[in-house]
Amino acid sequence: MAETIVHSDPDAVAAAMAGIIAGLSQDAGRERIAIALSGGSTPQRLYRLLASDAYRDSVRWQRLHLFWGDERVVPHDHPDSNTRMVSEALLQHVAIPPENVHLVPTQAGDCERVASLYDEEIRRFYGGSGPEPGRPLFDLVLLGLGGDGHTASLFPASPALADRAHWVAPVPEAGMKPFVPRVTLTFGAIASSREIAFLVTGEDKRDRLGDIRAGRDLPAGQVRSDGRITWHIDTAAAGS
Ligand code: 6PG
């Protein structure tokens, strides 16, 4: 069962998540913490907060391994690139070892090729060819909610929704702007997680959130985890 936590505003959502990430990095029992980052605009506030004085020196960056939950297949310095967004908001400002930043190799070719290479990268990191019960790939997966109910780049009616064979799937046609090819973690990769956190803020997400709560068949509502799923939303999205 998913839990929902309603925060006062987008800053409070970011602060809650930053606290969770800092706590994970300080957990004495963990040497390697794998986090899948979300793209789009909502998580930028979180990434900037993690790069601020309040967190920069308290997060144990050398333990974190960062992955992208989805990426637009454009050069890393392109304005639509999620890599660029995360770099500018966070990576350029903190002492994370470059080898811990698992970039999507968007320069390698078309989305099929890029998905296949990123799939290999994740398999190498995990040390296995597929998710094994009791050994989650990700400690934390951050996700957003799109206006059409997509999450990561799992758009309604996309063939990627049915991909059970891979960790990463190509998405030749995006269902929403920017209309560039994408790659996305599959439901299987996302489910191999200790914790999933959806970050959803703003009044314009309220109707979709209502659809998910009502059990409408949308990709974001089909997400499962071996661990727990928490929806961190603000009062504007909650409608309260
Ligand atoms: C992306 C995403 C995507 C995003 C949602 C919400 O690269 O576009 O990862 O799934 O999380 O579209 O985006 P906003 O936060 O911009 O509303």
mmCIF file of C-alpha atoms and ligand atoms in Angstrom:
data_model
loop_
_atom_site.group_PDB
_atom_site.id
_atom_site.type_symbol
_atom_site.label_atom_id
_atom_site.label_comp_id
_atom_site.label_asym_id
_atom_site.label_seq_id
_atom_site.Cartn_x
_atom_site.Cartn_y
_atom_site.Cartn_z
ATOM 1 C CA MET A 1 0.000 0.000 0.000
ATOM 2 C CA ALA A 2 1.219 3.435 -0.833
ATOM 3 C CA GLU A 3 1.340 6.124 1.837
ATOM 4 C CA THR A 4 0.613 9.788 1.136
ATOM 5 C CA ILE A 5 2.228 12.633 3.074
ATOM 6 C CA VAL A 6 0.804 16.102 2.492
ATOM 7 C CA HIS A 7 3.358 18.883 2.979
ATOM 8 C CA SER A 8 2.567 22.570 3.289
ATOM 9 C CA ASP A 9 4.280 23.654 0.064
ATOM 10 C CA PRO A 10 6.947 22.642 -2.506
ATOM 11 C CA ASP A 11 9.753 23.784 -0.171
ATOM 12 C CA ALA A 12 8.494 21.435 2.519
ATOM 13 C CA VAL A 13 8.386 18.552 0.012
ATOM 14 C CA ALA A 14 11.996 19.274 -0.976
ATOM 15 C CA ALA A 15 13.086 19.562 2.663
ATOM 16 C CA ALA A 16 11.500 16.220 3.559
ATOM 17 C CA MET A 17 13.249 14.474 0.670
ATOM 18 C CA ALA A 18 16.589 16.146 1.349
ATOM 19 C CA GLY A 19 16.352 14.897 4.932
ATOM 20 C CA ILE A 20 15.633 11.355 3.716
ATOM 21 C CA ILE A 21 18.593 11.406 1.308
ATOM 22 C CA ALA A 22 20.982 12.855 3.904
ATOM 23 C CA GLY A 23 19.805 10.209 6.388
ATOM 24 C CA LEU A 24 20.333 7.394 3.887
ATOM 25 C CA SER A 25 23.863 8.626 3.154
ATOM 26 C CA GLN A 26 24.683 8.660 6.882
ATOM 27 C CA ASP A 27 23.237 5.208 7.586
ATOM 28 C CA ALA A 28 26.076 3.332 9.274
ATOM 29 C CA GLY A 29 25.018 0.028 7.732
ATOM 30 C CA ARG A 30 25.392 1.138 4.115
ATOM 31 C CA GLU A 31 28.491 1.650 2.018
ATOM 32 C CA ARG A 32 26.777 2.080 -1.356
ATOM 33 C CA ILE A 33 23.426 3.792 -1.803
ATOM 34 C CA ALA A 34 21.797 3.711 -5.229
ATOM 35 C CA ILE A 35 19.329 6.485 -6.062
ATOM 36 C CA ALA A 36 17.353 6.916 -9.285
ATOM 37 C CA LEU A 37 16.714 10.605 -9.930
ATOM 38 C CA SER A 38 13.617 11.997 -11.566
ATOM 39 C CA GLY A 39 13.592 14.653 -14.249
ATOM 40 C CA GLY A 40 11.202 17.431 -15.157
ATOM 41 C CA SER A 41 10.790 20.594 -13.134
ATOM 42 C CA THR A 42 9.457 19.448 -9.727
ATOM 43 C CA PRO A 43 12.658 17.901 -8.291
ATOM 44 C CA GLN A 44 14.871 20.902 -9.126
ATOM 45 C CA ARG A 45 14.008 22.464 -5.780
ATOM 46 C CA LEU A 46 15.240 19.311 -4.023
ATOM 47 C CA TYR A 47 18.474 19.180 -6.022
ATOM 48 C CA ARG A 48 19.206 22.852 -5.309
ATOM 49 C CA LEU A 49 18.517 22.295 -1.628
ATOM 50 C CA LEU A 50 20.928 19.348 -1.507
ATOM 51 C CA ALA A 51 23.586 21.611 -3.051
ATOM 52 C CA SER A 52 22.978 24.377 -0.502
ATOM 53 C CA ASP A 53 24.950 25.055 2.687
ATOM 54 C CA ALA A 54 22.294 23.231 4.679
ATOM 55 C CA TYR A 55 23.144 19.839 3.100
ATOM 56 C CA ARG A 56 26.285 20.077 0.966
ATOM 57 C CA ASP A 57 28.628 19.099 3.779
ATOM 58 C CA SER A 58 26.356 16.765 5.708
ATOM 59 C CA VAL A 59 25.485 14.363 2.883
ATOM 60 C CA ARG A 60 28.099 11.612 2.519
ATOM 61 C CA TRP A 61 28.359 12.015 -1.244
ATOM 62 C CA GLN A 62 31.023 9.349 -1.728
ATOM 63 C CA ARG A 63 28.478 6.689 -0.741
ATOM 64 C CA LEU A 64 25.789 7.790 -3.186
ATOM 65 C CA HIS A 65 25.450 6.318 -6.671
ATOM 66 C CA LEU A 66 23.152 8.377 -8.850
ATOM 67 C CA PHE A 67 21.143 7.041 -11.797
ATOM 68 C CA TRP A 68 18.520 8.659 -14.007
ATOM 69 C CA GLY A 69 15.006 7.243 -13.913
ATOM 70 C CA ASP A 70 14.522 8.581 -17.402
ATOM 71 C CA GLU A 71 16.371 10.765 -19.839
ATOM 72 C CA ARG A 72 15.696 12.603 -23.040
ATOM 73 C CA VAL A 73 18.015 11.386 -25.825
ATOM 74 C CA VAL A 74 19.656 14.736 -26.484
ATOM 75 C CA PRO A 75 23.219 15.915 -25.765
ATOM 76 C CA HIS A 76 23.971 16.354 -22.058
ATOM 77 C CA ASP A 77 24.263 20.123 -22.486
ATOM 78 C CA HIS A 78 20.907 20.441 -24.303
ATOM 79 C CA PRO A 79 18.235 22.548 -22.542
ATOM 80 C CA ASP A 80 15.892 19.500 -22.472
ATOM 81 C CA SER A 81 18.476 17.216 -20.897
ATOM 82 C CA ASN A 82 17.695 15.919 -17.419
ATOM 83 C CA THR A 83 21.441 15.432 -16.989
ATOM 84 C CA ARG A 84 22.001 19.124 -17.596
ATOM 85 C CA MET A 85 19.266 20.022 -15.132
ATOM 86 C CA VAL A 86 20.706 17.797 -12.378
ATOM 87 C CA SER A 87 24.267 18.970 -13.136
ATOM 88 C CA GLU A 88 23.383 22.633 -12.882
ATOM 89 C CA ALA A 89 21.191 22.270 -9.806
ATOM 90 C CA LEU A 90 23.330 19.770 -7.904
ATOM 91 C CA LEU A 91 26.323 17.956 -9.334
ATOM 92 C CA GLN A 92 28.461 20.996 -10.093
ATOM 93 C CA HIS A 93 28.215 22.054 -6.462
ATOM 94 C CA VAL A 94 28.938 18.898 -4.458
ATOM 95 C CA ALA A 95 31.855 16.522 -3.934
ATOM 96 C CA ILE A 96 30.408 13.395 -5.516
ATOM 97 C CA PRO A 97 33.012 11.157 -7.174
ATOM 98 C CA PRO A 98 32.438 11.214 -10.968
ATOM 99 C CA GLU A 99 32.413 7.402 -11.090
ATOM 100 C CA ASN A 100 29.355 7.441 -8.793
ATOM 101 C CA VAL A 101 27.365 9.428 -11.354
ATOM 102 C CA HIS A 102 25.889 6.928 -13.785
ATOM 103 C CA LEU A 103 25.042 9.109 -16.771
ATOM 104 C CA VAL A 104 22.749 7.934 -19.541
ATOM 105 C CA PRO A 105 25.040 7.731 -22.612
ATOM 106 C CA THR A 106 22.802 9.806 -24.878
ATOM 107 C CA GLN A 107 25.696 10.499 -27.239
ATOM 108 C CA ALA A 108 25.896 6.798 -28.189
ATOM 109 C CA GLY A 109 23.173 6.731 -30.849
ATOM 110 C CA ASP A 110 19.417 6.274 -31.096
ATOM 111 C CA CYS A 111 17.193 5.546 -28.098
ATOM 112 C CA GLU A 112 17.365 1.762 -28.660
ATOM 113 C CA ARG A 113 21.162 1.813 -28.464
ATOM 114 C CA VAL A 114 21.207 4.212 -25.517
ATOM 115 C CA ALA A 115 18.671 2.077 -23.602
ATOM 116 C CA SER A 116 20.680 -1.060 -24.243
ATOM 117 C CA LEU A 117 23.931 0.537 -23.012
ATOM 118 C CA TYR A 118 22.296 1.962 -19.896
ATOM 119 C CA ASP A 119 20.683 -1.404 -19.221
ATOM 120 C CA GLU A 120 24.176 -2.952 -19.313
ATOM 121 C CA GLU A 121 25.543 -0.236 -17.029
ATOM 122 C CA ILE A 122 22.861 -0.989 -14.451
ATOM 123 C CA ARG A 123 23.384 -4.756 -14.708
ATOM 124 C CA ARG A 124 27.113 -4.220 -14.135
ATOM 125 C CA PHE A 125 26.450 -2.077 -11.081
ATOM 126 C CA TYR A 126 23.939 -4.554 -9.668
ATOM 127 C CA GLY A 127 26.061 -7.567 -10.465
ATOM 128 C CA GLY A 128 23.303 -9.720 -11.891
ATOM 129 C CA SER A 129 21.232 -10.094 -15.013
ATOM 130 C CA GLY A 130 17.872 -9.324 -13.422
ATOM 131 C CA PRO A 131 16.304 -8.293 -10.140
ATOM 132 C CA GLU A 132 16.706 -10.898 -7.419
ATOM 133 C CA PRO A 133 14.134 -11.142 -4.629
ATOM 134 C CA GLY A 134 15.426 -9.647 -1.388
ATOM 135 C CA ARG A 135 18.218 -7.708 -3.109
ATOM 136 C CA PRO A 136 16.797 -4.416 -4.378
ATOM 137 C CA LEU A 137 18.662 -2.524 -7.068
ATOM 138 C CA PHE A 138 17.755 0.931 -5.773
ATOM 139 C CA ASP A 139 17.677 2.237 -2.222
ATOM 140 C CA LEU A 140 15.522 5.117 -3.403
ATOM 141 C CA VAL A 141 13.675 5.884 -6.642
ATOM 142 C CA LEU A 142 12.419 9.443 -7.116
ATOM 143 C CA LEU A 143 9.462 9.793 -9.462
ATOM 144 C CA GLY A 144 7.181 12.540 -10.723
ATOM 145 C CA LEU A 145 3.667 12.605 -12.113
ATOM 146 C CA GLY A 146 2.976 13.914 -15.607
ATOM 147 C CA GLY A 147 -0.210 15.632 -16.700
ATOM 148 C CA ASP A 148 -1.203 12.500 -18.644
ATOM 149 C CA GLY A 149 -0.480 10.157 -15.723
ATOM 150 C CA HIS A 150 2.988 9.131 -16.910
ATOM 151 C CA THR A 151 5.913 8.650 -14.625
ATOM 152 C CA ALA A 152 9.601 8.455 -15.559
ATOM 153 C CA SER A 153 9.091 8.153 -19.348
ATOM 154 C CA LEU A 154 6.433 5.461 -19.005
ATOM 155 C CA PHE A 155 3.657 7.110 -21.019
ATOM 156 C CA PRO A 156 0.104 5.735 -21.361
ATOM 157 C CA ALA A 157 -0.131 3.089 -24.119
ATOM 158 C CA SER A 158 3.643 3.044 -24.658
ATOM 159 C CA PRO A 159 5.204 -0.367 -25.515
ATOM 160 C CA ALA A 160 7.726 0.329 -22.722
ATOM 161 C CA LEU A 161 4.958 -0.354 -20.188
ATOM 162 C CA ALA A 162 4.974 -4.021 -21.191
ATOM 163 C CA ASP A 163 8.758 -4.483 -21.189
ATOM 164 C CA ARG A 164 9.463 -7.153 -18.601
ATOM 165 C CA ALA A 165 12.830 -8.228 -20.013
ATOM 166 C CA HIS A 166 14.930 -5.155 -19.396
ATOM 167 C CA TRP A 167 15.902 -2.664 -16.709
ATOM 168 C CA VAL A 168 15.838 0.158 -19.288
ATOM 169 C CA ALA A 169 13.528 0.575 -22.286
ATOM 170 C CA PRO A 170 13.659 2.873 -25.318
ATOM 171 C CA VAL A 171 10.814 5.334 -25.848
ATOM 172 C CA PRO A 172 10.993 6.498 -29.486
ATOM 173 C CA GLU A 173 7.891 8.684 -29.122
ATOM 174 C CA ALA A 174 7.323 10.749 -26.001
ATOM 175 C CA GLY A 175 3.704 11.264 -25.002
ATOM 176 C CA MET A 176 4.318 14.804 -23.781
ATOM 177 C CA LYS A 177 6.656 17.729 -24.376
ATOM 178 C CA PRO A 178 9.518 17.766 -25.046
ATOM 179 C CA PHE A 179 8.722 15.433 -27.954
ATOM 180 C CA VAL A 180 12.156 13.890 -28.194
ATOM 181 C CA PRO A 181 13.004 10.183 -27.902
ATOM 182 C CA ARG A 182 13.623 9.039 -24.352
ATOM 183 C CA VAL A 183 14.886 6.094 -22.372
ATOM 184 C CA THR A 184 13.218 5.004 -19.161
ATOM 185 C CA LEU A 185 13.570 2.555 -16.316
ATOM 186 C CA THR A 186 11.011 -0.210 -16.717
ATOM 187 C CA PHE A 187 8.422 -1.113 -14.082
ATOM 188 C CA GLY A 188 10.653 -4.087 -13.130
ATOM 189 C CA ALA A 189 13.685 -1.925 -12.445
ATOM 190 C CA ILE A 190 11.618 0.606 -10.498
ATOM 191 C CA ALA A 191 10.044 -2.178 -8.432
ATOM 192 C CA SER A 192 13.485 -3.451 -7.417
ATOM 193 C CA SER A 193 13.672 -0.772 -4.751
ATOM 194 C CA ARG A 194 13.611 -0.302 -0.991
ATOM 195 C CA GLU A 195 11.705 2.924 -1.310
ATOM 196 C CA ILE A 196 9.953 4.940 -4.000
ATOM 197 C CA ALA A 197 9.127 8.598 -3.454
ATOM 198 C CA PHE A 198 6.747 10.403 -5.784
ATOM 199 C CA LEU A 199 7.157 14.195 -5.612
ATOM 200 C CA VAL A 200 4.015 15.958 -6.778
ATOM 201 C CA THR A 201 3.319 19.639 -6.270
ATOM 202 C CA GLY A 202 0.953 22.245 -7.641
ATOM 203 C CA GLU A 203 -2.714 22.588 -8.388
ATOM 204 C CA ASP A 204 -2.290 21.424 -11.986
ATOM 205 C CA LYS A 205 -1.496 17.893 -10.705
ATOM 206 C CA ARG A 206 -4.624 17.643 -8.563
ATOM 207 C CA ASP A 207 -6.902 15.955 -11.105
ATOM 208 C CA ARG A 208 -4.330 13.337 -12.107
ATOM 209 C CA LEU A 209 -3.620 12.604 -8.478
ATOM 210 C CA GLY A 210 -7.359 12.118 -7.990
ATOM 211 C CA ASP A 211 -7.379 9.681 -10.925
ATOM 212 C CA ILE A 212 -4.546 7.661 -9.397
ATOM 213 C CA ARG A 213 -6.304 7.561 -6.039
ATOM 214 C CA ALA A 214 -9.489 6.444 -7.782
ATOM 215 C CA GLY A 215 -7.561 3.553 -9.296
ATOM 216 C CA ARG A 216 -7.678 4.747 -12.906
ATOM 217 C CA ASP A 217 -5.348 2.747 -15.090
ATOM 218 C CA LEU A 218 -2.440 5.183 -15.509
ATOM 219 C CA PRO A 219 1.289 4.366 -15.572
ATOM 220 C CA ALA A 220 2.048 6.194 -12.315
ATOM 221 C CA GLY A 221 -0.618 4.119 -10.583
ATOM 222 C CA GLN A 222 0.912 0.876 -11.861
ATOM 223 C CA VAL A 223 4.229 1.458 -10.107
ATOM 224 C CA ARG A 224 5.108 -1.204 -7.538
ATOM 225 C CA SER A 225 8.023 -1.566 -5.134
ATOM 226 C CA ASP A 226 9.584 -4.443 -3.209
ATOM 227 C CA GLY A 227 9.752 -1.890 -0.415
ATOM 228 C CA ARG A 228 7.454 1.044 0.219
ATOM 229 C CA ILE A 229 5.914 3.762 -1.904
ATOM 230 C CA THR A 230 5.335 7.231 -0.504
ATOM 231 C CA TRP A 231 3.601 10.084 -2.295
ATOM 232 C CA HIS A 232 5.053 13.395 -1.087
ATOM 233 C CA ILE A 233 2.545 15.990 -2.233
ATOM 234 C CA ASP A 234 1.820 19.580 -1.310
ATOM 235 C CA THR A 235 -1.503 21.049 -0.238
ATOM 236 C CA ALA A 236 -2.062 22.558 -3.697
ATOM 237 C CA ALA A 237 -1.838 19.128 -5.334
ATOM 238 C CA ALA A 238 -3.867 17.554 -2.527
ATOM 239 C CA GLY A 239 -6.608 20.137 -2.784
ATOM 240 C CA SER A 240 -6.629 20.670 0.972
HETATM 241 C C1 6PG B 1 10.845 13.769 -17.365
HETATM 242 C C2 6PG B 1 10.355 13.040 -16.189
HETATM 243 C C3 6PG B 1 8.889 12.993 -15.983
HETATM 244 C C4 6PG B 1 8.479 14.037 -14.942
HETATM 245 C C5 6PG B 1 7.008 14.335 -15.026
HETATM 246 C C6 6PG B 1 6.635 15.492 -14.136
HETATM 247 O O1 6PG B 1 12.011 13.641 -17.699
HETATM 248 O O2 6PG B 1 10.049 14.483 -17.972
HETATM 249 O O3 6PG B 1 11.166 12.378 -15.377
HETATM 250 O O4 6PG B 1 8.374 11.760 -15.655
HETATM 251 O O5 6PG B 1 8.793 13.579 -13.661
HETATM 252 O O6 6PG B 1 6.689 14.677 -16.358
HETATM 253 O O7 6PG B 1 7.319 16.600 -14.595
HETATM 254 P P1 6PG B 1 7.207 18.021 -13.910
HETATM 255 O O8 6PG B 1 7.858 17.906 -12.598
HETATM 256 O O9 6PG B 1 7.969 18.926 -14.847
HETATM 257 O O10 6PG B 1 5.764 18.330 -13.825
#
